[in-house]
Amino acid sequence: MLLHLSTWPEIEAWLAHSKTVVIPIGSNEQHGPTGLLGTDWLCPEIIAHEAHRQAPGDILIGPTFNVGMAQHHLDFPGTIALRPSTFMLAIGDWARSLAHHGFEKLFFLNGHGGNVSTIDAAFSELYAEASYASRQRGFACKQRNWWDLAGVSKLAYQQFPAGHGSHATPSEIAVTQWGYPDSIKSANYAPQIAPSGPIREAKDFRARFADGRMGSDPGLATPEKGGELVKLAVQGLLAEVKAFSAETPASAAQAADGAVYPSPAVG
Amino acid sequence: MLLHLSTWPEIEAWLAHSKTVVIPIGSNEQHGPTGLLGTDWLCPEIIAHEAHRQAPGDILIGPTFNVGMAQHHLDFPGTIALRPSTFMLAIGDWARSLAHHGFEKLFFLNGHGGNVSTIDAAFSELYAEASYASRQRGFACKQRNWWDLAGVSKLAYQQFPAGHGSHATPSEIAVTQWGYPDSIKSANYAPQIAPSGPIREAKDFRARFADGRMGSDPGLATPEKGGELVKLAVQGLLAEVKAFSAETPASAAQAADGAVYPSPAVG
Amino acid sequence: MLLHLSTWPEIEAWLAHSKTVVIPIGSNEQHGPTGLLGTDWLCPEIIAHEAHRQAPGDILIGPTFNVGMAQHHLDFPGTIALRPSTFMLAIGDWARSLAHHGFEKLFFLNGHGGNVSTIDAAFSELYAEASYASRQRGFACKQRNWWDLAGVSKLAYQQFPAGHGSHATPSEIAVTQWGYPDSIKSANYAPQIAPSGPIREAKDFRARFADGRMGSDPGLATPEKGGELVKLAVQGLLAEVKAFSAETPASAAQAADGAVYPSPAVG
Amino acid sequence: MLLHLSTWPEIEAWLAHSKTVVIPIGSNEQHGPTGLLGTDWLCPEIIAHEAHRQAPGDILIGPTFNVGMAQHHLDFPGTIALRPSTFMLAIGDWARSLAHHGFEKLFFLNGHGGNVSTIDAAFSELYAEASYASRQRGFACKQRNWWDLAGVSKLAYQQFPAGHGSHATPSEIAVTQWGYPDSIKSANYAPQIAPSGPIREAKDFRARFADGRMGSDPGLATPEKGGELVKLAVQGLLAEVKAFSAETPASAAQAADGAVYPSPAVG
Amino acid sequence: MLLHLSTWPEIEAWLAHSKTVVIPIGSNEQHGPTGLLGTDWLCPEIIAHEAHRQAPGDILIGPTFNVGMAQHHLDFPGTIALRPSTFMLAIGDWARSLAHHGFEKLFFLNGHGGNVSTIDAAFSELYAEASYASRQRGFACKQRNWWDLAGVSKLAYQQFPAGHGSHATPSEIAVTQWGYPDSIKSANYAPQIAPSGPIREAKDFRARFADGRMGSDPGLATPEKGGELVKLAVQGLLAEVKAFSAETPASAAQAADGAVYPSPAVG
Amino acid sequence: MLLHLSTWPEIEAWLAHSKTVVIPIGSNEQHGPTGLLGTDWLCPEIIAHEAHRQAPGDILIGPTFNVGMAQHHLDFPGTIALRPSTFMLAIGDWARSLAHHGFEKLFFLNGHGGNVSTIDAAFSELYAEASYASRQRGFACKQRNWWDLAGVSKLAYQQFPAGHGSHATPSEIAVTQWGYPDSIKSANYAPQIAPSGPIREAKDFRARFADGRMGSDPGLATPEKGGELVKLAVQGLLAEVKAFSAETPASAAQAADGAVYPSPAVG
């Protein structure tokens, strides 16, 4: 079910049997010489909408949160960025709105590595609101990068054993090629595999990564490979949403989701 | 040109000949028993994308800002709202990002009456930043409701002489029916024409407007009427964007856009 | 009754029979070569205090909120401006304070067109607080420009058929001349009728409107015409306050105040 | 000169010979059974305007900042309070606006003890803006309670050797009686001298101070005593404004104003 | 008891018999040519920890809040400053956290004069939260400068009859010499007694106070004098904490703490 | 060199040869039945101060940032938490202060897994400030968990092959036992190895983790094992600080620090 193509009575009916909603979330930012500016929000949207097409009764997809934490890309035209503080406030308002209707499981399918920390901080801000007030939050938040869905990253590295990199990767570009076959771009670029390095402010970023790529060779992408990735991601998404929906609050039983802290974390 | 389906070098090339970008902006909120939750962001997106299809070289469309000032609709499931303060911060970050690339004319095509004041306040916040700092802002912001484009409102009242109302109107629903013919909904509702009244907090709103409509009979909508509205709106949009692009900064000549203050304003 | 010249037990007594308070609100900003910097807060204060003198038992007037959204006037000496975000927080604190005492109807008599959007956004922020918390707000906010009171704008255009304009208008200057006859100023200015145009940042504004006027010929003002305007405005104010006070919350009956959305609004 | 009864060219002319402006600042809050709700902003306004009447060419008075830090009085009807954080933002915007025009000495004549810390914190916030940016602020801020002007407090204790107290004091009430002789109130209250104690939240405050007075017997006030206090305060104000205006920035010579830190401060 | 060297069950046990916690709070800022950058947070920490050593069962000391309002010192290397607005938010979160556990008396032992106003404003912000919500705050906040503890300031002026000054004072330096005998520094400086003056932005401060001292001759400090000061301060602290703990909420009896308003305050 | 035990001229001298400063950062929060509330800020402080003792001329240690993102622990007495938004503002002010003096490399040695995302978001907020302003930031930020220093985590798992867990771990407790041998606590607890699960609001956390431990058996800790960990961590810290100091800004050469995005990140 797509929330934005539904009426409010349809959502009311949905809530009678499920308390879970999936929000595709990403960023609108440069993706190298050939990648679409929308890549990072298009990928989770493509995957989520494909999951909806395959199993419309099993999943509710909200509108796509299409602008995120992309300050480092601002020296490349077309990038639109929210400051982390703005991003957190906006995620908070989305979450509070959805929880207001009775949603108890908010699943953010993320398409941008640069969003991860800020989304996590936004969740903590939401939880803190309840913690200071000595009350239960009433809903749980979860984010999952689409490439961290079961098997996806492994497949990406099989498809692209060299030149995958970490930004403007052939895997994400392949997914958009599959989703938007009329918008496949090509360009000459060099070196074939882009450099790597730390991520700081926009000027530093542009100095390090002249055409916007990080460690990647996006020309390896094909729509077919994108389709394979989408197929696997859809399976993973449906499974994770099902498991998240089934999770009961604060039971004695151990929950499966320990993802807030990357292991091995101490402290 | 669609920004999110373009690469950054393509936007760089666009900026060589135009400094204008159009952002469809709306709200994700209940639209009565038959209206889609996405109506208010789908309408400007439909119109803007249709303008792009007709004249791809004349207009650049950014990603859709799909959640806005909808606090009053929160007691209807599926509504997602930003607090005005959050909305202003997010509009500010979008605008600063676009201006960073050299865009000098930011045209927001709006689909939600409830957004108007907050968008206007957000523009003032952006201008104020420059005013306090004794510098030029470097860009101009403009918002236009799609129904205020030349001739559109007049046509809507011709199409729907009774029961147009002000929320979940047959005209906006018709536009989405034209844009999403597979998502046309029907429902029984009464009274045929919904009540009118002031807009306050969500509980008050729901008490006044039991099914979410305000003064409207959305059942009058047809995809054909929607198509007529879109056709006229596209003409108006292209004309306004052209005029806005042609406007020169702070010249002695009077500018055409006096829209920030509704006339007759004194003070 | 004037709140600031009353004691707290007097306000407690007032609340036993009325839940309405009127706040004159305006701006301290340049008003052309002859207009007082206080014009926009003096006008609503003059009208409200005159209403008090005529009907002291029918109306309670709070202190004047004398600085507002005037960033565009900052390049003219004497202007004091709040950023929209600050203005919203301050209006919020005033409203929460008054509601804390039991006031249920907060009527802001506005004297500055540039305030309208931000005041409206501030009201929405206040309502949103209740909407997210799933509770009733407990009070209603209303703003009315003094020139929008019944008959006032019509009279102004009869008095000044040419050269009324939209800033430093002869009507607002006439009101201050009536209220402060010892502070009537004169000056040579040209052209006789000032230019019109959009409102943006302060530098742009000063470039467009060299002496601060917008479309107006303030020399047409006389204290007598000001007195006529005040007389009519007082009648309108007392009538609107009475009607607002009589309004019952969220009844099935349609309320008279649909002013948040300028008609014809769709969306 | 009164800023709000002047035109912008008049302020421009003022700035040619003086860079100092005086802002009366206070609070709108309960003042016991007989004190006016406006007492704390009326007192500095009365004194400042009287100074203007005596020496119009020597002093420029801005509009009165009439609502301040009064959260502890909120359980008494008529009190209007800003949160400290809002108050600081608003003071900041006033100061930045005035400095924008070239004012270099911002003198706040304060009428409310509860404002002192927040005004001081607001000044520090303004200075910090420049400090982090490694630049000069360009203006200096100073606050002075009217009762701390030369000789005033001493006179007050001579006039009221017992029952002066610290809130709803006979001295401040006497000043308003002198300024507003038509608004002198009387009431029975007991005990004759109110209790003293700490200031915390509104509920605690009302429990400690049943009628709003703190340590005072306001019935001792007379308009004549108020006139004596105003006379002395006007002298002190004109002298302090003159000295503050004459102060040169950061000279090697020691400046006279060490008032930010009450002595004997270590640390 | 030192909170940070305790376990949560130990704090739970503490709360069974006492609701008071002491937070040493200061600033990390330049202290002239010989003073430690940590002086202002080390002093209250030294005194509080010494009180703990003498009477571990009578006092609970929290972690030290070691960075405060020091914007004026930013042009001296090593200074770390919070903007007042940030400082207030952080104090608020500390206080809400401690109150969450049941602490009802939050005693901040302050080591920096520049903190006083902002800490006071932070307390008001916390109280305001309860006041607007018409509820009791549930806890009381108190700040005390260590030099204002009974007898301390008097002793300091006896020890240093000339050259005490107000920043980088021999008394505070003596306390750190007693606490950190391995970190006693010496330097040549001139003049022997530093100048005095107002405190504004960092550039102004550095221009007035070339080596960072204000009115002081820190070379007079000795560890022995520091020990005498600590001894007296510990007595004062234990006594004040005992009295504050014994204070009952909002009783009719007058409370001993009237320190929020420096006397003689009117208004 | 310890910044807080130095004078400002000593820091000025340091800056002549190094632009790097290390800030121990952690959290003050419950650590199970035997762990100290200060564990997470004591561990990085112990390690950093030990590095200073071993190589005082090679490393400059600032004051410890001792309260962080610990909202989930608030239902255990003694925890003090900053909301993520507050934490970000405070980190921002620390960083801006240090950069103001010329520090170009800000190294945060972190002791709390729950801090990681918010610290990262705070860095992005700082970078964004420069990115929107089209300027270079002038400094680089880096965070490193002490257990992620070379070899430390591996040693911890060798020392504690079972029951290491992720909160109140035997490794962090061992470090504090080594640093504070007089504060070693013991307690009976069950089960021997605590449960695991997701981290949400405080009430949920306490329901899942009854005594505060997560997956750990802290009784395995010994001061000796703590000493081994500290020894390795000190080596790692000195090496990382050296490498970070040597890093040149935005060179064509690939930088070594790709740690902001955990690999394999796409998007």
PDB file of N, CA and C in Angstrom, chain C residues 175-211:
ATOM      1  N   VAL C 175      -4.173  58.424  10.786  1.00  0.00           N
ATOM      2  CA  VAL C 175      -4.553  57.907  12.112  1.00  0.00           C
ATOM      3  C   VAL C 175      -3.561  58.386  13.176  1.00  0.00           C
ATOM      4  N   THR C 176      -2.260  58.333  12.852  1.00  0.00           N
ATOM      5  CA  THR C 176      -1.286  58.804  13.852  1.00  0.00           C
ATOM      6  C   THR C 176      -1.360  60.328  14.020  1.00  0.00           C
ATOM      7  N   GLN C 177      -1.717  61.042  12.980  1.00  0.00           N
ATOM      8  CA  GLN C 177      -1.882  62.502  13.118  1.00  0.00           C
ATOM      9  C   GLN C 177      -3.030  62.816  14.070  1.00  0.00           C
ATOM     10  N   TRP C 178      -4.092  62.024  13.970  1.00  0.00           N
ATOM     11  CA  TRP C 178      -5.232  62.203  14.878  1.00  0.00           C
ATOM     12  C   TRP C 178      -4.812  61.851  16.311  1.00  0.00           C
ATOM     13  N   GLY C 179      -4.033  60.807  16.435  1.00  0.00           N
ATOM     14  CA  GLY C 179      -3.650  60.351  17.773  1.00  0.00           C
ATOM     15  C   GLY C 179      -2.527  61.181  18.397  1.00  0.00           C
ATOM     16  N   TYR C 180      -1.616  61.664  17.578  1.00  0.00           N
ATOM     17  CA  TYR C 180      -0.462  62.430  18.061  1.00  0.00           C
ATOM     18  C   TYR C 180      -0.358  63.741  17.280  1.00  0.00           C
ATOM     19  N   PRO C 181      -1.299  64.667  17.528  1.00  0.00           N
ATOM     20  CA  PRO C 181      -1.325  65.912  16.742  1.00  0.00           C
ATOM     21  C   PRO C 181      -0.075  66.767  16.917  1.00  0.00           C
ATOM     22  N   ASP C 182       0.671  66.534  17.974  1.00  0.00           N
ATOM     23  CA  ASP C 182       1.903  67.309  18.169  1.00  0.00           C
ATOM     24  C   ASP C 182       3.082  66.736  17.381  1.00  0.00           C
ATOM     25  N   SER C 183       2.871  65.641  16.742  1.00  0.00           N
ATOM     26  CA  SER C 183       3.984  64.995  16.027  1.00  0.00           C
ATOM     27  C   SER C 183       3.707  64.873  14.529  1.00  0.00           C
ATOM     28  N   ILE C 184       3.027  65.851  13.968  1.00  0.00           N
ATOM     29  CA  ILE C 184       2.776  65.831  12.526  1.00  0.00           C
ATOM     30  C   ILE C 184       3.999  66.396  11.798  1.00  0.00           C
ATOM     31  N   LYS C 185       4.499  65.601  10.847  1.00  0.00           N
ATOM     32  CA  LYS C 185       5.723  65.976  10.144  1.00  0.00           C
ATOM     33  C   LYS C 185       5.408  66.316   8.680  1.00  0.00           C
ATOM     34  N   SER C 186       6.264  67.116   8.080  1.00  0.00           N
ATOM     35  CA  SER C 186       6.102  67.368   6.655  1.00  0.00           C
ATOM     36  C   SER C 186       7.467  67.291   5.990  1.00  0.00           C
ATOM     37  N   ALA C 187       7.444  67.064   4.691  1.00  0.00           N
ATOM     38  CA  ALA C 187       8.699  66.931   3.950  1.00  0.00           C
ATOM     39  C   ALA C 187       8.400  67.055   2.474  1.00  0.00           C
ATOM     40  N   ASN C 188       9.408  67.437   1.735  1.00  0.00           N
ATOM     41  CA  ASN C 188       9.308  67.381   0.277  1.00  0.00           C
ATOM     42  C   ASN C 188       9.717  65.990  -0.167  1.00  0.00           C
ATOM     43  N   TYR C 189       8.974  65.453  -1.097  1.00  0.00           N
ATOM     44  CA  TYR C 189       9.385  64.146  -1.629  1.00  0.00           C
ATOM     45  C   TYR C 189       8.937  64.046  -3.082  1.00  0.00           C
ATOM     46  N   ALA C 190       9.599  63.197  -3.781  1.00  0.00           N
ATOM     47  CA  ALA C 190       9.284  62.983  -5.189  1.00  0.00           C
ATOM     48  C   ALA C 190       9.680  61.557  -5.542  1.00  0.00           C
ATOM     49  N   PRO C 191       8.958  60.911  -6.453  1.00  0.00           N
ATOM     50  CA  PRO C 191       7.760  61.405  -7.118  1.00  0.00           C
ATOM     51  C   PRO C 191       6.583  61.498  -6.129  1.00  0.00           C
ATOM     52  N   GLN C 192       5.539  62.154  -6.533  1.00  0.00           N
ATOM     53  CA  GLN C 192       4.425  62.348  -5.606  1.00  0.00           C
ATOM     54  C   GLN C 192       3.850  61.006  -5.149  1.00  0.00           C
ATOM     55  N   ILE C 193       3.735  60.108  -6.095  1.00  0.00           N
ATOM     56  CA  ILE C 193       3.294  58.745  -5.741  1.00  0.00           C
ATOM     57  C   ILE C 193       4.493  57.817  -5.897  1.00  0.00           C
ATOM     58  N   ALA C 194       4.800  57.118  -4.827  1.00  0.00           N
ATOM     59  CA  ALA C 194       6.001  56.284  -4.808  1.00  0.00           C
ATOM     60  C   ALA C 194       5.823  55.042  -5.675  1.00  0.00           C
ATOM     61  N   PRO C 195       6.933  54.411  -6.065  1.00  0.00           N
ATOM     62  CA  PRO C 195       6.830  53.188  -6.870  1.00  0.00           C
ATOM     63  C   PRO C 195       6.315  52.000  -6.057  1.00  0.00           C
ATOM     64  N   SER C 196       5.916  50.953  -6.787  1.00  0.00           N
ATOM     65  CA  SER C 196       5.521  49.689  -6.150  1.00  0.00           C
ATOM     66  C   SER C 196       6.528  48.612  -6.524  1.00  0.00           C
ATOM     67  N   GLY C 197       6.400  47.431  -5.908  1.00  0.00           N
ATOM     68  CA  GLY C 197       7.322  46.358  -6.251  1.00  0.00           C
ATOM     69  C   GLY C 197       7.331  45.289  -5.185  1.00  0.00           C
ATOM     70  N   PRO C 198       8.126  44.256  -5.404  1.00  0.00           N
ATOM     71  CA  PRO C 198       8.182  43.150  -4.443  1.00  0.00           C
ATOM     72  C   PRO C 198       8.979  43.543  -3.192  1.00  0.00           C
ATOM     73  N   ILE C 199       8.786  42.768  -2.164  1.00  0.00           N
ATOM     74  CA  ILE C 199       9.466  43.004  -0.877  1.00  0.00           C
ATOM     75  C   ILE C 199      10.461  41.882  -0.638  1.00  0.00           C
ATOM     76  N   ARG C 200      11.708  42.245  -0.524  1.00  0.00           N
ATOM     77  CA  ARG C 200      12.755  41.242  -0.274  1.00  0.00           C
ATOM     78  C   ARG C 200      13.678  41.722   0.850  1.00  0.00           C
ATOM     79  N   GLU C 201      14.963  41.552   0.715  1.00  0.00           N
ATOM     80  CA  GLU C 201      15.860  41.956   1.800  1.00  0.00           C
ATOM     81  C   GLU C 201      16.019  43.467   1.833  1.00  0.00           C
ATOM     82  N   ALA C 202      16.626  43.967   2.905  1.00  0.00           N
ATOM     83  CA  ALA C 202      16.693  45.404   3.153  1.00  0.00           C
ATOM     84  C   ALA C 202      17.411  46.178   2.038  1.00  0.00           C
ATOM     85  N   LYS C 203      18.494  45.628   1.541  1.00  0.00           N
ATOM     86  CA  LYS C 203      19.225  46.356   0.493  1.00  0.00           C
ATOM     87  C   LYS C 203      18.391  46.470  -0.781  1.00  0.00           C
ATOM     88  N   ASP C 204      17.744  45.394  -1.134  1.00  0.00           N
ATOM     89  CA  ASP C 204      16.870  45.416  -2.305  1.00  0.00           C
ATOM     90  C   ASP C 204      15.733  46.415  -2.095  1.00  0.00           C
ATOM     91  N   PHE C 205      15.190  46.430  -0.885  1.00  0.00           N
ATOM     92  CA  PHE C 205      14.064  47.320  -0.595  1.00  0.00           C
ATOM     93  C   PHE C 205      14.489  48.777  -0.733  1.00  0.00           C
ATOM     94  N   ARG C 206      15.611  49.100  -0.168  1.00  0.00           N
ATOM     95  CA  ARG C 206      16.052  50.503  -0.232  1.00  0.00           C
ATOM     96  C   ARG C 206      16.357  50.915  -1.675  1.00  0.00           C
ATOM     97  N   ALA C 207      16.872  49.962  -2.458  1.00  0.00           N
ATOM     98  CA  ALA C 207      17.154  50.280  -3.857  1.00  0.00           C
ATOM     99  C   ALA C 207      15.864  50.562  -4.632  1.00  0.00           C
ATOM    100  N   ARG C 208      14.817  49.851  -4.281  1.00  0.00           N
ATOM    101  CA  ARG C 208      13.543  50.040  -4.990  1.00  0.00           C
ATOM    102  C   ARG C 208      12.765  51.252  -4.489  1.00  0.00           C
ATOM    103  N   PHE C 209      12.843  51.514  -3.190  1.00  0.00           N
ATOM    104  CA  PHE C 209      11.967  52.503  -2.556  1.00  0.00           C
ATOM    105  C   PHE C 209      12.850  53.500  -1.803  1.00  0.00           C
ATOM    106  N   ALA C 210      13.306  54.481  -2.542  1.00  0.00           N
ATOM    107  CA  ALA C 210      14.420  55.306  -2.049  1.00  0.00           C
ATOM    108  C   ALA C 210      14.097  56.037  -0.751  1.00  0.00           C
ATOM    109  N   ASP C 211      12.855  56.483  -0.593  1.00  0.00           N
ATOM    110  CA  ASP C 211      12.518  57.214   0.641  1.00  0.00           C
ATOM    111  C   ASP C 211      11.624  56.403   1.565  1.00  0.00           C
TER     112      ASP C 211
END
